[in-house]
mmCIF file of N, CA, C and O in Angstrom:
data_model
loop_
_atom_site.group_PDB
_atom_site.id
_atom_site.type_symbol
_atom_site.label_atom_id
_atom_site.label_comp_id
_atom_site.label_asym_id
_atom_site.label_seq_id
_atom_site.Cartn_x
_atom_site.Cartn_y
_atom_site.Cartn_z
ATOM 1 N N UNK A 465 -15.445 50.640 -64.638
ATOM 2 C CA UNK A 465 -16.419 50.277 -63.639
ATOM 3 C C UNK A 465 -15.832 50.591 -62.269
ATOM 4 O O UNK A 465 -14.640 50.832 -62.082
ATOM 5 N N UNK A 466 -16.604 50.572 -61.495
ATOM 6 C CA UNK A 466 -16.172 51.309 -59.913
ATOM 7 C C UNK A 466 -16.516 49.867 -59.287
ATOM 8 O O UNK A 466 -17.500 49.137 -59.399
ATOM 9 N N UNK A 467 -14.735 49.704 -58.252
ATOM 10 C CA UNK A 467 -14.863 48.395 -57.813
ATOM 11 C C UNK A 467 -14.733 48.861 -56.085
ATOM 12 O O UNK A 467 -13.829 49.474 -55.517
ATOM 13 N N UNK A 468 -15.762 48.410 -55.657
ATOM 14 C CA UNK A 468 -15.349 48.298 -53.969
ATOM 15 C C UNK A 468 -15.037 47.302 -53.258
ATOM 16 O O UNK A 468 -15.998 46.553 -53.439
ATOM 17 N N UNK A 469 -14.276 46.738 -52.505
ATOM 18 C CA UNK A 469 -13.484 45.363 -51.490
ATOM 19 C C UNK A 469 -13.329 46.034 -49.939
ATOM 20 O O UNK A 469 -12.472 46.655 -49.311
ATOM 21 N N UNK A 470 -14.814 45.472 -49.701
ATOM 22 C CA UNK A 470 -14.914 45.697 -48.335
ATOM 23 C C UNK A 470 -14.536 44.499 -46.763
ATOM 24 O O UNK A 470 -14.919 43.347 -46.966
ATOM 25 N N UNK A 471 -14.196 44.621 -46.057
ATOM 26 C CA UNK A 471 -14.142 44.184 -44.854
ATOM 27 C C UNK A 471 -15.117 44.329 -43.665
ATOM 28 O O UNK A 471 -15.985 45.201 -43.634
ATOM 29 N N UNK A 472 -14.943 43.536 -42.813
ATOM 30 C CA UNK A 472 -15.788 44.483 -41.629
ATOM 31 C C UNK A 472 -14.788 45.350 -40.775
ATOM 32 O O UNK A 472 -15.304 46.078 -39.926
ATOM 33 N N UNK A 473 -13.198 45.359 -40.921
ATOM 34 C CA UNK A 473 -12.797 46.181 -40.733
ATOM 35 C C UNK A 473 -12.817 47.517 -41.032
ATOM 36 O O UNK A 473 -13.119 48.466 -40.308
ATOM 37 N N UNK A 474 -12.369 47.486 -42.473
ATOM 38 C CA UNK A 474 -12.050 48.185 -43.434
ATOM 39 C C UNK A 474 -12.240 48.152 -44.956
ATOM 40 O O UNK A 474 -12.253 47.118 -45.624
ATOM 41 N N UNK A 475 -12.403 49.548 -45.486
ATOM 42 C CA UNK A 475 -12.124 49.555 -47.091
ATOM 43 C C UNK A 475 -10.455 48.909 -46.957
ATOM 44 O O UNK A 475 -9.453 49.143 -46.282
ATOM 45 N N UNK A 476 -10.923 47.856 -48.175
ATOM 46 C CA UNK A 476 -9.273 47.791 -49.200
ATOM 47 C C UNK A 476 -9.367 47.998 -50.089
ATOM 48 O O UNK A 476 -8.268 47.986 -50.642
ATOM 49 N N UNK A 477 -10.541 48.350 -51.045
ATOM 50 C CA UNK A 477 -10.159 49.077 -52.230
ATOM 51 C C UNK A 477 -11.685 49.332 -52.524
ATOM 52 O O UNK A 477 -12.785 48.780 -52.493
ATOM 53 N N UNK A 478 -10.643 51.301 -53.027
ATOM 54 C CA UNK A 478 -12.333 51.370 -53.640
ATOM 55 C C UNK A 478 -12.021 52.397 -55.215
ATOM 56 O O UNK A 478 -11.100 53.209 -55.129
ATOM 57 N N UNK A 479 -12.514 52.345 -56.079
ATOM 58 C CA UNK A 479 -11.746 52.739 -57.162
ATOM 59 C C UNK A 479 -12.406 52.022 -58.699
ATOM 60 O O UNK A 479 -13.262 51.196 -59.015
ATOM 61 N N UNK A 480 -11.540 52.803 -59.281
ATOM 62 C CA UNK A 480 -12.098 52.485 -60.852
ATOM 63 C C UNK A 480 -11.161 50.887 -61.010
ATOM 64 O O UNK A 480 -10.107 50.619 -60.432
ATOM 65 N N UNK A 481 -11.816 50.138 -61.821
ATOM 66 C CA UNK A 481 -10.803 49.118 -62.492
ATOM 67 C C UNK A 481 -11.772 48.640 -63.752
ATOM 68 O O UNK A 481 -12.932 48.892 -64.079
ATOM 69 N N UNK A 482 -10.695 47.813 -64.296
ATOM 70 C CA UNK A 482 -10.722 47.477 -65.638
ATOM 71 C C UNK A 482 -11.377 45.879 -65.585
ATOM 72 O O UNK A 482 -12.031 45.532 -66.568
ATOM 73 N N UNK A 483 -11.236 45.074 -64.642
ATOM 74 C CA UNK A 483 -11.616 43.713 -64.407
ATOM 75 C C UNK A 483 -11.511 43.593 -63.187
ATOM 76 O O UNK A 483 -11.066 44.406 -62.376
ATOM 77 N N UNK A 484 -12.120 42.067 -62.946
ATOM 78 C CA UNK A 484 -11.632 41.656 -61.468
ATOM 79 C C UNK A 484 -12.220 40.621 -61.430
ATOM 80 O O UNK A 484 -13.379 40.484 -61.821
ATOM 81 N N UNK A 485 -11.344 39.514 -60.836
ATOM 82 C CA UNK A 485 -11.299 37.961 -60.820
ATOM 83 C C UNK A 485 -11.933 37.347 -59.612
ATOM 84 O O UNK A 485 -11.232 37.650 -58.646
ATOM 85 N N UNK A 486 -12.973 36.601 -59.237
ATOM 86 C CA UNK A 486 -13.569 36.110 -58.067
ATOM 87 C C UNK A 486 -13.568 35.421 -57.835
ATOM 88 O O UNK A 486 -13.906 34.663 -58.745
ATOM 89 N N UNK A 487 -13.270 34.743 -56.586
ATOM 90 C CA UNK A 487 -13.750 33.002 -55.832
ATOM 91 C C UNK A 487 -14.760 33.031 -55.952
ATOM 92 O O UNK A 487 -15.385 33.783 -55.204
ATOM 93 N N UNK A 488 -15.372 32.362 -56.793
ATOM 94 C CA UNK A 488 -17.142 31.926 -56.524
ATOM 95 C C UNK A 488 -17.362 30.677 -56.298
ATOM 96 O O UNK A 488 -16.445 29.857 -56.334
ATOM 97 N N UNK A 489 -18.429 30.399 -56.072
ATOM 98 C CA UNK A 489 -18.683 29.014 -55.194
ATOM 99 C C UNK A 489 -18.713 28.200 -56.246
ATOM 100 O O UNK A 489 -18.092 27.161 -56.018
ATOM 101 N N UNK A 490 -19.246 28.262 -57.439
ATOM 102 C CA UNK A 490 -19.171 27.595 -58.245
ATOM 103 C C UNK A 490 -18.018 27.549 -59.550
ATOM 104 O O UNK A 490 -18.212 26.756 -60.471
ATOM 105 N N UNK A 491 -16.859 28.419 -59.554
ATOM 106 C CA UNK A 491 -15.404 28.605 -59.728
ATOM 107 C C UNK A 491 -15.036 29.851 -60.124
ATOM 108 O O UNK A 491 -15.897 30.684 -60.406
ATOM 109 N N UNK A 492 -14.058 30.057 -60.174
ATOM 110 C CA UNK A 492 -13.618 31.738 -60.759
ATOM 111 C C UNK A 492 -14.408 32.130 -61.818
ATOM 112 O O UNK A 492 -14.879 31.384 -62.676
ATOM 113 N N UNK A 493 -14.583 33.746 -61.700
ATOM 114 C CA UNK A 493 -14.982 34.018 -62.293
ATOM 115 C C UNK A 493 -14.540 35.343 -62.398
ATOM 116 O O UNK A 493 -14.046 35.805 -61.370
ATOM 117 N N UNK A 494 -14.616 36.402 -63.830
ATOM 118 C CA UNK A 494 -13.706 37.738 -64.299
ATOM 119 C C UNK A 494 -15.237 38.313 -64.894
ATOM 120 O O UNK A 494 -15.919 37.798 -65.780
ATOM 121 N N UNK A 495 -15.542 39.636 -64.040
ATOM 122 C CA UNK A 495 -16.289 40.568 -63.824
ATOM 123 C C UNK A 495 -15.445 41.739 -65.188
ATOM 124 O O UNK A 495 -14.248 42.017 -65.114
ATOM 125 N N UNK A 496 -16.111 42.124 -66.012
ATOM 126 C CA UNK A 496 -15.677 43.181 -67.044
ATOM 127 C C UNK A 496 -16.743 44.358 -67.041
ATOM 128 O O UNK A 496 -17.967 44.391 -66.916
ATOM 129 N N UNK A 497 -15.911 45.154 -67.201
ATOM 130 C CA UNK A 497 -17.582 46.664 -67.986
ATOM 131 C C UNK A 497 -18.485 46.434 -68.344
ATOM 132 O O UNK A 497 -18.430 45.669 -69.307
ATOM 133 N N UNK A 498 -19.522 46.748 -68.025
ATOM 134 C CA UNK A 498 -21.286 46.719 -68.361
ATOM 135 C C UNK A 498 -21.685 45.137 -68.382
ATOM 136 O O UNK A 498 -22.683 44.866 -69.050
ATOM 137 N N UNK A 499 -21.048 44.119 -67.758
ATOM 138 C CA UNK A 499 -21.104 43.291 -67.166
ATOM 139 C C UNK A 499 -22.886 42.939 -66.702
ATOM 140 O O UNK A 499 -23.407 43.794 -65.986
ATOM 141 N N UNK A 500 -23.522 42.045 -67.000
ATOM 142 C CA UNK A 500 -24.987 41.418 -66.632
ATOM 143 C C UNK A 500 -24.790 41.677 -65.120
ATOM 144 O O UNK A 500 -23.701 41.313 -64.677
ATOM 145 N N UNK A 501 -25.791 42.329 -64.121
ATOM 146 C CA UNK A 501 -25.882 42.102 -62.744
ATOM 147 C C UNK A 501 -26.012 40.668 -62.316
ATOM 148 O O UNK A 501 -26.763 39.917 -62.939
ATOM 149 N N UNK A 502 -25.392 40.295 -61.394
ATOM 150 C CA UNK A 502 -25.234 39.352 -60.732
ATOM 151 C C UNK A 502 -25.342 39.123 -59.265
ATOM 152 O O UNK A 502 -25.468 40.255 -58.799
ATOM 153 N N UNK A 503 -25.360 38.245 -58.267
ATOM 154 C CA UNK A 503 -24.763 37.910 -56.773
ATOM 155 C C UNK A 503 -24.313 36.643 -57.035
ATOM 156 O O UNK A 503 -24.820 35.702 -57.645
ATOM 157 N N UNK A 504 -23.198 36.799 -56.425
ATOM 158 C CA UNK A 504 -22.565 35.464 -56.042
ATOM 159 C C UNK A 504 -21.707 35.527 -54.553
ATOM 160 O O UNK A 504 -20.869 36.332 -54.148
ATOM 161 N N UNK A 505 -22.177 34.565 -54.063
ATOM 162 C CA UNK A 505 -21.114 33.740 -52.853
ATOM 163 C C UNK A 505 -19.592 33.420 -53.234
ATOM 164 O O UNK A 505 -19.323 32.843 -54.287
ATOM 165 N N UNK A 506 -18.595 33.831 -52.310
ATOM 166 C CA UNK A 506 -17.075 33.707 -52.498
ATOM 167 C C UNK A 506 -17.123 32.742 -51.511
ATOM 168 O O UNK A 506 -17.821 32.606 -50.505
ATOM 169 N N UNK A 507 -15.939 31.892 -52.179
ATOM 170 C CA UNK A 507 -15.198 31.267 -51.590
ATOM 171 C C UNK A 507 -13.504 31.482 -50.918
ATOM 172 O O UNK A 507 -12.972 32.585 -51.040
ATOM 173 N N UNK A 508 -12.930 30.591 -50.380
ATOM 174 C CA UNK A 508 -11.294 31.212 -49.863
ATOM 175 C C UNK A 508 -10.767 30.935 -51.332
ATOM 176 O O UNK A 508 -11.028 30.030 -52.124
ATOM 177 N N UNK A 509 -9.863 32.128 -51.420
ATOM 178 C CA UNK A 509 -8.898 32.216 -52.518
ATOM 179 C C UNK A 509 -8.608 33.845 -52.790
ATOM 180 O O UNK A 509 -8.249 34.606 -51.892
ATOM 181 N N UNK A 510 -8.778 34.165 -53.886
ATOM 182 C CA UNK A 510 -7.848 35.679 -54.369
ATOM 183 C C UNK A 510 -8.633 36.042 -55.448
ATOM 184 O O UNK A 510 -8.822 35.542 -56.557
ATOM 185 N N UNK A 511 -9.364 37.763 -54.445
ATOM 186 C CA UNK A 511 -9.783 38.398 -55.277
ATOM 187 C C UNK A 511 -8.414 39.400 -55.861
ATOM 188 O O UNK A 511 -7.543 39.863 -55.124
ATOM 189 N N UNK A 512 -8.511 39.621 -57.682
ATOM 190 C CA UNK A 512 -7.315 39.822 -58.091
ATOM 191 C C UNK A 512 -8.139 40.977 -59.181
ATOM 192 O O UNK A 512 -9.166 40.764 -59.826
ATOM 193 N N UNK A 513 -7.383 42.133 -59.135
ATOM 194 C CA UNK A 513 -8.216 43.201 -59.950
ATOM 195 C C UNK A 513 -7.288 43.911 -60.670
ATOM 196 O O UNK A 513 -6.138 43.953 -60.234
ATOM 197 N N UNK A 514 -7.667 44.675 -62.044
ATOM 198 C CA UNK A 514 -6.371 45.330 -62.795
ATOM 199 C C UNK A 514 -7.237 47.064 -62.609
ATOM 200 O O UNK A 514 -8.458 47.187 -62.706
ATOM 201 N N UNK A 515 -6.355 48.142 -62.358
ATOM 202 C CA UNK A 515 -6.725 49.056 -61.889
ATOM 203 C C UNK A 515 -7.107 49.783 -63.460
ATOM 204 O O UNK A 515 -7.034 49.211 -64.548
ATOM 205 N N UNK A 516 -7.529 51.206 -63.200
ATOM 206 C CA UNK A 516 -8.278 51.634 -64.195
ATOM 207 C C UNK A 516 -7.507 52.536 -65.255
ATOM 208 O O UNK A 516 -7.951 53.243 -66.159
ATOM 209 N N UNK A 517 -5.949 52.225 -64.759
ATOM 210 C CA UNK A 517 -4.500 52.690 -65.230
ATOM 211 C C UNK A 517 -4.239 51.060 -66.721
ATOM 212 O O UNK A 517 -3.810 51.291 -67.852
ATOM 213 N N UNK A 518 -4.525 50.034 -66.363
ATOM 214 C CA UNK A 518 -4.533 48.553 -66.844
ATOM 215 C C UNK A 518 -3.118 48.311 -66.755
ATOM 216 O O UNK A 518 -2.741 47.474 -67.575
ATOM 217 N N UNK A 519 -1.844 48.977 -65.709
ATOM 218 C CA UNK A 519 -0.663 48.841 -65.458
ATOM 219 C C UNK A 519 -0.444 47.983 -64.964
ATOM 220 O O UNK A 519 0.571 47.370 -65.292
ATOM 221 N N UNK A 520 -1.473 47.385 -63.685
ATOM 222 C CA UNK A 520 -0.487 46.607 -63.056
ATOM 223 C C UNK A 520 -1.775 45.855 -62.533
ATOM 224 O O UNK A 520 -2.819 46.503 -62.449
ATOM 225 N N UNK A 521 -1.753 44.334 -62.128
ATOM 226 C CA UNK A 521 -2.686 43.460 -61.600
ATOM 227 C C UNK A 521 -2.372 43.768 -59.527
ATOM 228 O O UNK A 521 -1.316 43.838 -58.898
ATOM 229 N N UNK A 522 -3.714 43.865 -59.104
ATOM 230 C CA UNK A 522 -3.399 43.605 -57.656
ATOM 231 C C UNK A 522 -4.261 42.119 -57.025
ATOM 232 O O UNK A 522 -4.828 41.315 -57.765
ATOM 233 N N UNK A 523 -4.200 42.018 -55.682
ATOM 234 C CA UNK A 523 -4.809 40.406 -55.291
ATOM 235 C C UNK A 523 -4.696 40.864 -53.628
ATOM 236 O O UNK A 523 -3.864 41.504 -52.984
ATOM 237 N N UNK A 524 -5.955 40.201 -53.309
ATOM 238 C CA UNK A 524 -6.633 40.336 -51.875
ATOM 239 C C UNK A 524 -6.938 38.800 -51.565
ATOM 240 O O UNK A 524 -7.701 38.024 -52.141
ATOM 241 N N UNK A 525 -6.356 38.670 -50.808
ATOM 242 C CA UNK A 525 -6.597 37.100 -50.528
ATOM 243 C C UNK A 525 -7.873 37.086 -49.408
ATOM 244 O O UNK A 525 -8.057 37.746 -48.385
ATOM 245 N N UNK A 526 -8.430 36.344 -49.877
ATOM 246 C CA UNK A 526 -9.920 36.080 -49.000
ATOM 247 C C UNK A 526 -10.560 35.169 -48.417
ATOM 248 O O UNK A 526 -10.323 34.227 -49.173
ATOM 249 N N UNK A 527 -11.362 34.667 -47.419
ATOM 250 C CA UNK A 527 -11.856 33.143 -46.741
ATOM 251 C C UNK A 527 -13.173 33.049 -47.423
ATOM 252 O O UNK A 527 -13.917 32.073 -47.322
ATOM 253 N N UNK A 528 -13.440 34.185 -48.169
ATOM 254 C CA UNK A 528 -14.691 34.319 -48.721
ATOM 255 C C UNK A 528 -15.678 35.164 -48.536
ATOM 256 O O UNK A 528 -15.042 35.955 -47.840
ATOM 257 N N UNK A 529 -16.698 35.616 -48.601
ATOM 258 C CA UNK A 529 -17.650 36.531 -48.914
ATOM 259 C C UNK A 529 -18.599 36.454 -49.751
ATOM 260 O O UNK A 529 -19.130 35.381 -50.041
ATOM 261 N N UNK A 530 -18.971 37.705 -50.303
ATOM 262 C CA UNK A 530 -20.254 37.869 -51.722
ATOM 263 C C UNK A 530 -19.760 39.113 -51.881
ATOM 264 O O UNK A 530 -19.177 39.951 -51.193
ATOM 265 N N UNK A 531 -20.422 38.918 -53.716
ATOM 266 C CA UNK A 531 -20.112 39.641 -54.704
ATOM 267 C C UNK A 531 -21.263 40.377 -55.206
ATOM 268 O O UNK A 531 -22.266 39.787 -54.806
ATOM 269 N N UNK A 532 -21.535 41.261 -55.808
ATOM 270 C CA UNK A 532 -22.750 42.189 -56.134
ATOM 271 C C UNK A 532 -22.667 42.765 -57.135
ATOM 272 O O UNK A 532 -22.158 43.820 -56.754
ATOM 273 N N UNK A 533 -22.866 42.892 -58.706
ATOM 274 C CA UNK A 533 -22.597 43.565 -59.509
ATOM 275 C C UNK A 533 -23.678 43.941 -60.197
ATOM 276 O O UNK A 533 -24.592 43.191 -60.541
ATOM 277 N N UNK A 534 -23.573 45.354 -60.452
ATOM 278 C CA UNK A 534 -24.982 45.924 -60.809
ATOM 279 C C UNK A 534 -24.621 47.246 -60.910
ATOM 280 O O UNK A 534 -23.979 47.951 -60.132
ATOM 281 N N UNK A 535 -25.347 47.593 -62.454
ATOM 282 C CA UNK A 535 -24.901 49.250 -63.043
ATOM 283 C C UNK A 535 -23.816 49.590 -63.340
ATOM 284 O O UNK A 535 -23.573 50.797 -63.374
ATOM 285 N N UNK A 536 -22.756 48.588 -63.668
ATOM 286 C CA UNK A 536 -21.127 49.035 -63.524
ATOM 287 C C UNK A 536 -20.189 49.231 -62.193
ATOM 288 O O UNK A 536 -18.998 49.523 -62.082
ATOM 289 N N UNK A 537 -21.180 48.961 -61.257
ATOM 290 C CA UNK A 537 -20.699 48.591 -59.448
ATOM 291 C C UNK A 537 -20.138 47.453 -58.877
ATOM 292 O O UNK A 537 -20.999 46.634 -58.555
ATOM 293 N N UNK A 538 -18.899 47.088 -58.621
ATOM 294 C CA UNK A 538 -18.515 45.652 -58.215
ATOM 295 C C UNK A 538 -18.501 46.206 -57.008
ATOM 296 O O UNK A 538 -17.739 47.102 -56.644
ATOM 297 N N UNK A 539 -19.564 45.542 -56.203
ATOM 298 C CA UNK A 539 -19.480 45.472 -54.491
ATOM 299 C C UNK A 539 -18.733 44.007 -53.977
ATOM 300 O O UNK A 539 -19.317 43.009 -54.400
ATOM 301 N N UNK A 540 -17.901 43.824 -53.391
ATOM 302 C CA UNK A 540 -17.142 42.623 -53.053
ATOM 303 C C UNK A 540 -17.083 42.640 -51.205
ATOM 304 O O UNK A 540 -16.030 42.936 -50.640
ATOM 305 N N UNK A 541 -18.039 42.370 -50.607
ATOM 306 C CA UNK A 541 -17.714 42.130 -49.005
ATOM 307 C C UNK A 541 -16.926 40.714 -48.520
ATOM 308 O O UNK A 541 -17.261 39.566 -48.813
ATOM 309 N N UNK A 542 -16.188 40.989 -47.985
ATOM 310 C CA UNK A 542 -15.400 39.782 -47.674
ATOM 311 C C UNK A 542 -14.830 39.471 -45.981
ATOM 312 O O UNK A 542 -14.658 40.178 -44.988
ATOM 313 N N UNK A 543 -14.695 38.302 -46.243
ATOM 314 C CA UNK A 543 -14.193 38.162 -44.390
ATOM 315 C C UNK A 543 -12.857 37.075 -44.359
ATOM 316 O O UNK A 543 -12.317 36.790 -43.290
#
C-alpha cells in the first residue's frame, strides 16, 4: 500500500509500506493492505510504519492530525 505523512511543512514520508500504526482518538490503531476505507482523527503520540522492504520499523512523533485510507492509500496529515 502507498503511505503518505504529510505536514504543513513538509513531506516525511511518502512510499510503499507494509503497515502503519496510528494515534486515533479512540486508541491505536494498525492500517494493513486492502484495508476497509476509513477517516480517523489523530491524537499526540507515534505514527510508526514498516517500509515495503519489512526490514526495519520507522516512527514520526505527532500532536495529532487525520488519517484517510482508501484504495490501498494511507493519507496521514499531521501537525
Amino acid at each position: 500500500m502507498t503511505l503518505k505523512i504529510i505536514s504543513a511543512e513538509k513531506i516525511l514520508f511518502e512510499g510503499e509500506a507494509r503497515s502503519v500504526t496510528l494515534p486515533g482518538e479512540m486508541g491505536q490503531f494498525t492500517v494493513l493492505p486492502r484495508h476497509a476505507s476509513l477517516v480517523s482523527t489523530l491524537v499526540k503520540g507515534i505514527v510508526s510504519y514498516t517500509g515495503a522492504d519489512g526490514a526495519e520499523r520507522h516512527s514520526v512523533e505527532v500532536e495529532g492530525g487525520i488519517a484517510d485510507v482508501d484504495n490501498d492509500v494511507v493519507s496521514v496529515c499531521v501537525y
